[in-house]
Amino acid sequence: MSQDKRKQRDYEDDDSEEEEIEQPINLHNKGDMEEEINLDFVFLDPNQKQFHSIKTFINGYLEGISFKSSELANIICDQVELGTMVGQEDEDNVFGFTTILNIGEIKSNAIGEILHYVDAKSQQYNKQHQQLQHILQTPKKVGLFINERILNLAPQLIPILHNQLREDINWLQKEDPNNSLTNLDYLLVITKCFKDNDQQKQTQKKSTSDLNDLIFQKFEDYIFLQKSFVSFRFLSEGSKQTQQVSDFMKTEQDGQICYRLIYLIQLKDYLAQIVNIEQYVQQ
Amino acid sequence: MANRCQFENSNDIGVFSKLTNSYCLVALGGSENFYSVFESELGLSMPVIHCSIGGTRIIGRLTAGNKNGLLVPNTCTDQELKQIRNSLPDEVKVKRVEEKLSALGNCIACNDYVALIHSDLDKETEEIIADTLGVEVFRTTVAQQVLVGTYCCFNNQGGLVHPLTTVEELDELANLLQIPLCAGTVNRGSDIIASGLVVNDVAAFCGLDTTSTEITVIEKIFKLQDKNKQNLEVQIRQDMMQELE
C-alpha cells in the first residue's frame, strides 16, 4: 500500500519515482589538459535490487562486530516511504543513502543488537547515560538515523539527501499521519570521527572534547553535533584489530585515531540544521 | 557439504580465505566463529593457517593455489612468506611471483589439474604457474570478463561460473577443464562467484546470505553431497520416471 502512495507524489517534471539532478563535476588531470567529465546522479527510492550495496555500507556499522546486517539491509530496502539513495541510472549500485528507522516499531534482531551495543557503550563511556536510557525507554519516539556513503561522494549531493528526508517526513504527515515515522522525537546516530595522533598537540590542549579538534568523516555530523542532545565518543575497536595485522609494517605511530561517535538529536533540531548543511557546502 | 559462514559481518568468504585439497589459509582478525566453522568441517586432516599478505587480510584474492603449490604476489613480505612456508605441508611448493597483476586470486582460477588465467598475465608467470601448481594452463575469459579468478570457481569435480556465461562458452570451458560446469550465483544473487565461495573436493564455504537454492546448486555441481543422499535422489527419480511411464 505504501508503494502506491509513493507513486502518487507530485514531482516537478513527471510522475516517475526518480529525481534527476545533473551535476557537472570537474576533474583535473595531473597533466596539462583539464578534462571535464559530466556525471549524472539519480536519487532513488529504496528497493530490493540495492540490497548488496546497502549491505556493504551497513557491514561496518558496529565497527566489525557481527550483527544481523542482512536483516537491517532488508529493512532499509523495504521501507519505501522514507529513505533516499544516490546512484546512477540503470545501475543497482548505491553511492550513498539516508534513512530513518523507527526502533520501537520494527521487530528485528538487528535493531535489538544495535540498541544493546549503544546501551553497553553508553554505560561505559557516556556521562549522560541516564538521559540516554530514559529516552530509549520510549523506543517508538526514537528513530535510528542511518546516513552512509562512499568517502568521496560529491558534497553537492549531501544537502539533497537530507532535504529528501525532510520532504518524505512532510509527505508522510499529510498522507499517512498514523505512520510511526511521523511521531518521532529523537534521532539516534552512530557515526565515526577522527583525531590527529599528535602527542605534542594533545598535551598542550586543555580540553580534549572540543568539537573543533575532531575530524569528521561526514561533515554534517559536525553541524548536527552542535545541536545534539546527548553525545559521547569512544575509541574504535576496529582500528585496534586492523592494527594487529599491519603493525609490523609501520615504523612509527602515524595517521589518525579513529573514534566511534554516538549522539541523540531532536528531530526538530535535525530538520532545522539541514539548512546549515547547504550553506556549509556552498562555502 | 556446503556451509554458510561470515567473516566479521562480510559474506565474502573467498576474499578472506583460500581452500585447497591439502591446506587452508585464513586471514587474521576474524571472529572465532569463522575459524571454528572451518576447523570443524575440515578436521585434523588439513592445516588451517592464519596469515596476512602485504599486511592485508584479503589473502583469498591475492593468492592462487592448489594441493601442489601456492603462489603469492610480490607484495608479500619476507616475514609473511617465511611464516606461510613454515606452516604449509612440505609437499606444497610456495613461490612469490613478480607480476604486475598482483591480485593472483582474481587472475588465476585453478584446481589440481588445470588453471585458467587472465589474458594479460606474463609468459613467465604462466610458466611459474604450470611448474609450481603442476597444472595445464589456459588463457581465457569467462562471460567476457578477464578476471577469471573472480568470476569462476572450480574443484576437481565441477565448477560454478558467472551467471551471464553463454551456453557455448560453458561448453567450451567444460571441454577445456574436463569437468561439468554450471552458471550460478552466490550470496543472494551476487555474480562475484569466487569472492563469495571457497571450495575443495570435500567441502564448500559460502556467505550467510546464500540462499538454499544457491546452496543446492553448489552442492550438486561440486559433487559435495552425501553418497547416501545421492543414491536416495537417484532412487526417487527412477521411481518417479517409472510412475510417469
Short mmCIF file of N, CA and C in Angstrom, two decimals, chain B residues 56-132:
data_model
loop_
_atom_site.label_atom_id
_atom_site.label_comp_id
_atom_site.label_asym_id
_atom_site.label_seq_id
_atom_site.Cartn_x
_atom_site.Cartn_y
_atom_site.Cartn_z
N THR B 56 47.78 -7.14 4.60
CA THR B 56 46.34 -7.06 4.36
C THR B 56 45.68 -8.39 4.69
N ARG B 57 44.35 -8.38 4.76
CA ARG B 57 43.62 -9.59 5.08
C ARG B 57 42.95 -10.21 3.86
N ILE B 58 43.12 -9.61 2.70
CA ILE B 58 42.41 -10.10 1.51
C ILE B 58 43.20 -11.22 0.83
N ILE B 59 43.60 -12.19 1.64
CA ILE B 59 44.53 -13.20 1.13
C ILE B 59 43.91 -14.06 0.05
N GLY B 60 42.61 -14.25 0.11
CA GLY B 60 41.95 -15.12 -0.87
C GLY B 60 42.07 -14.57 -2.27
N ARG B 61 42.07 -13.26 -2.40
CA ARG B 61 42.13 -12.62 -3.72
C ARG B 61 43.55 -12.37 -4.17
N LEU B 62 44.49 -12.46 -3.26
CA LEU B 62 45.87 -12.18 -3.66
C LEU B 62 46.65 -13.43 -4.00
N THR B 63 46.18 -14.59 -3.50
CA THR B 63 46.97 -15.81 -3.71
C THR B 63 46.21 -16.78 -4.60
N ALA B 64 46.96 -17.68 -5.22
CA ALA B 64 46.35 -18.74 -6.02
C ALA B 64 47.07 -20.03 -5.67
N GLY B 65 46.31 -21.11 -5.52
CA GLY B 65 47.00 -22.35 -5.17
C GLY B 65 46.14 -23.57 -5.32
N ASN B 66 46.81 -24.72 -5.26
CA ASN B 66 46.11 -26.00 -5.24
C ASN B 66 46.90 -26.93 -4.33
N LYS B 67 46.66 -28.24 -4.40
CA LYS B 67 47.31 -29.12 -3.43
C LYS B 67 48.81 -29.20 -3.65
N ASN B 68 49.24 -28.83 -4.89
CA ASN B 68 50.67 -28.93 -5.19
C ASN B 68 51.48 -27.71 -4.80
N GLY B 69 50.85 -26.55 -4.84
CA GLY B 69 51.63 -25.36 -4.58
C GLY B 69 50.79 -24.15 -4.27
N LEU B 70 51.49 -23.06 -3.94
CA LEU B 70 50.82 -21.80 -3.63
C LEU B 70 51.64 -20.67 -4.23
N LEU B 71 50.94 -19.73 -4.90
CA LEU B 71 51.62 -18.58 -5.47
C LEU B 71 51.21 -17.34 -4.69
N VAL B 72 52.19 -16.55 -4.30
CA VAL B 72 51.90 -15.30 -3.60
C VAL B 72 52.43 -14.12 -4.41
N PRO B 73 51.83 -12.95 -4.25
CA PRO B 73 52.28 -11.81 -5.07
C PRO B 73 53.54 -11.17 -4.50
N ASN B 74 54.09 -10.23 -5.25
CA ASN B 74 55.32 -9.58 -4.80
C ASN B 74 55.08 -8.65 -3.60
N THR B 75 53.82 -8.38 -3.27
CA THR B 75 53.53 -7.53 -2.10
C THR B 75 53.69 -8.31 -0.79
N CYS B 76 53.87 -9.60 -0.92
CA CYS B 76 54.02 -10.42 0.29
C CYS B 76 55.41 -10.18 0.87
N THR B 77 55.48 -9.89 2.17
CA THR B 77 56.78 -9.59 2.77
C THR B 77 57.53 -10.89 3.06
N ASP B 78 58.83 -10.74 3.28
CA ASP B 78 59.67 -11.92 3.55
C ASP B 78 59.18 -12.66 4.79
N GLN B 79 58.81 -11.87 5.80
CA GLN B 79 58.36 -12.47 7.06
C GLN B 79 57.11 -13.31 6.85
N GLU B 80 56.17 -12.75 6.08
CA GLU B 80 54.91 -13.46 5.82
C GLU B 80 55.17 -14.72 5.02
N LEU B 81 56.06 -14.60 4.02
CA LEU B 81 56.36 -15.73 3.18
C LEU B 81 56.97 -16.86 4.00
N LYS B 82 57.86 -16.45 4.90
CA LYS B 82 58.53 -17.44 5.76
C LYS B 82 57.49 -18.15 6.63
N GLN B 83 56.59 -17.38 7.18
CA GLN B 83 55.57 -17.94 8.07
C GLN B 83 54.69 -18.93 7.32
N ILE B 84 54.32 -18.56 6.09
CA ILE B 84 53.45 -19.45 5.30
C ILE B 84 54.20 -20.71 4.96
N ARG B 85 55.43 -20.55 4.52
CA ARG B 85 56.23 -21.71 4.13
C ARG B 85 56.39 -22.68 5.28
N ASN B 86 56.63 -22.14 6.48
CA ASN B 86 56.83 -23.00 7.64
C ASN B 86 55.56 -23.73 8.03
N SER B 87 54.41 -23.08 7.80
CA SER B 87 53.15 -23.70 8.24
C SER B 87 52.58 -24.70 7.25
N LEU B 88 52.98 -24.56 5.96
CA LEU B 88 52.40 -25.46 4.96
C LEU B 88 53.07 -26.82 4.99
N PRO B 89 52.35 -27.87 4.55
CA PRO B 89 52.99 -29.20 4.44
C PRO B 89 54.18 -29.12 3.48
N ASP B 90 55.14 -30.03 3.68
CA ASP B 90 56.38 -29.95 2.90
C ASP B 90 56.17 -30.13 1.41
N GLU B 91 55.14 -30.94 1.04
CA GLU B 91 54.93 -31.21 -0.38
C GLU B 91 54.48 -29.98 -1.14
N VAL B 92 54.00 -28.96 -0.43
CA VAL B 92 53.43 -27.81 -1.12
C VAL B 92 54.53 -26.80 -1.44
N LYS B 93 54.69 -26.49 -2.73
CA LYS B 93 55.72 -25.53 -3.14
C LYS B 93 55.15 -24.12 -3.04
N VAL B 94 55.89 -23.23 -2.42
CA VAL B 94 55.44 -21.83 -2.32
C VAL B 94 56.35 -20.96 -3.16
N LYS B 95 55.75 -20.12 -3.99
CA LYS B 95 56.59 -19.26 -4.84
C LYS B 95 56.03 -17.84 -4.84
N ARG B 96 56.91 -16.87 -4.73
CA ARG B 96 56.50 -15.46 -4.83
C ARG B 96 56.65 -15.06 -6.28
N VAL B 97 55.62 -14.46 -6.85
CA VAL B 97 55.60 -14.14 -8.28
C VAL B 97 55.77 -12.64 -8.50
N GLU B 98 56.71 -12.28 -9.34
CA GLU B 98 56.89 -10.86 -9.69
C GLU B 98 56.01 -10.58 -10.88
N GLU B 99 54.85 -10.05 -10.63
CA GLU B 99 53.87 -9.87 -11.70
C GLU B 99 53.14 -8.57 -11.45
N LYS B 100 52.95 -7.82 -12.54
CA LYS B 100 52.26 -6.52 -12.42
C LYS B 100 50.84 -6.72 -11.89
N LEU B 101 50.17 -7.75 -12.38
CA LEU B 101 48.80 -8.03 -11.91
C LEU B 101 48.93 -8.83 -10.63
N SER B 102 49.03 -8.11 -9.51
CA SER B 102 49.40 -8.79 -8.28
C SER B 102 48.25 -9.48 -7.55
N ALA B 103 47.03 -9.25 -7.96
CA ALA B 103 45.92 -9.94 -7.30
C ALA B 103 45.75 -11.30 -7.96
N LEU B 104 46.64 -12.22 -7.60
CA LEU B 104 46.68 -13.51 -8.29
C LEU B 104 45.37 -14.28 -8.15
N GLY B 105 44.73 -14.13 -7.02
CA GLY B 105 43.46 -14.84 -6.81
C GLY B 105 42.40 -14.40 -7.79
N ASN B 106 42.46 -13.16 -8.24
CA ASN B 106 41.49 -12.66 -9.22
C ASN B 106 41.86 -13.05 -10.64
N CYS B 107 43.15 -13.31 -10.86
CA CYS B 107 43.62 -13.57 -12.23
C CYS B 107 43.74 -15.06 -12.55
N ILE B 108 43.79 -15.90 -11.52
CA ILE B 108 44.02 -17.33 -11.75
C ILE B 108 42.92 -18.13 -11.05
N ALA B 109 42.31 -19.04 -11.80
CA ALA B 109 41.36 -19.98 -11.20
C ALA B 109 41.90 -21.36 -11.49
N CYS B 110 42.03 -22.20 -10.46
CA CYS B 110 42.65 -23.50 -10.74
C CYS B 110 42.12 -24.59 -9.84
N ASN B 111 42.29 -25.83 -10.33
CA ASN B 111 42.11 -26.98 -9.44
C ASN B 111 43.43 -27.74 -9.49
N ASP B 112 43.43 -29.04 -9.19
CA ASP B 112 44.72 -29.74 -9.12
C ASP B 112 45.27 -30.12 -10.48
N TYR B 113 44.50 -29.88 -11.56
CA TYR B 113 44.95 -30.33 -12.88
C TYR B 113 45.01 -29.24 -13.93
N VAL B 114 44.10 -28.26 -13.81
CA VAL B 114 44.01 -27.23 -14.84
C VAL B 114 43.94 -25.85 -14.20
N ALA B 115 44.47 -24.85 -14.93
CA ALA B 115 44.31 -23.48 -14.46
C ALA B 115 43.83 -22.61 -15.60
N LEU B 116 42.92 -21.67 -15.28
CA LEU B 116 42.51 -20.65 -16.24
C LEU B 116 43.15 -19.36 -15.78
N ILE B 117 43.76 -18.61 -16.72
CA ILE B 117 44.42 -17.37 -16.29
C ILE B 117 43.96 -16.16 -17.08
N HIS B 118 44.20 -14.99 -16.49
CA HIS B 118 43.91 -13.69 -17.09
C HIS B 118 44.69 -13.56 -18.40
N SER B 119 44.07 -12.97 -19.42
CA SER B 119 44.70 -12.89 -20.74
C SER B 119 46.01 -12.12 -20.75
N ASP B 120 46.16 -11.17 -19.79
CA ASP B 120 47.35 -10.31 -19.85
C ASP B 120 48.47 -10.74 -18.91
N LEU B 121 48.38 -11.92 -18.37
CA LEU B 121 49.43 -12.36 -17.45
C LEU B 121 50.72 -12.62 -18.24
N ASP B 122 51.89 -12.34 -17.61
CA ASP B 122 53.18 -12.55 -18.29
C ASP B 122 53.39 -14.00 -18.66
N LYS B 123 54.20 -14.19 -19.71
CA LYS B 123 54.56 -15.55 -20.12
C LYS B 123 55.33 -16.24 -19.00
N GLU B 124 56.18 -15.44 -18.35
CA GLU B 124 57.00 -16.00 -17.27
C GLU B 124 56.10 -16.51 -16.14
N THR B 125 55.09 -15.72 -15.81
CA THR B 125 54.15 -16.10 -14.76
C THR B 125 53.42 -17.39 -15.14
N GLU B 126 53.07 -17.48 -16.41
CA GLU B 126 52.37 -18.67 -16.89
C GLU B 126 53.21 -19.91 -16.65
N GLU B 127 54.51 -19.76 -16.94
CA GLU B 127 55.41 -20.91 -16.75
C GLU B 127 55.54 -21.26 -15.28
N ILE B 128 55.60 -20.23 -14.43
CA ILE B 128 55.69 -20.49 -12.99
C ILE B 128 54.43 -21.21 -12.50
N ILE B 129 53.28 -20.78 -13.01
CA ILE B 129 52.02 -21.43 -12.62
C ILE B 129 52.06 -22.91 -12.99
N ALA B 130 52.46 -23.18 -14.25
CA ALA B 130 52.48 -24.56 -14.73
C ALA B 130 53.43 -25.40 -13.90
N ASP B 131 54.55 -24.78 -13.53
CA ASP B 131 55.58 -25.51 -12.81
C ASP B 131 55.22 -25.72 -11.34
N THR B 132 54.88 -24.62 -10.65
CA THR B 132 54.63 -24.71 -9.20
C THR B 132 53.33 -25.46 -8.89
#
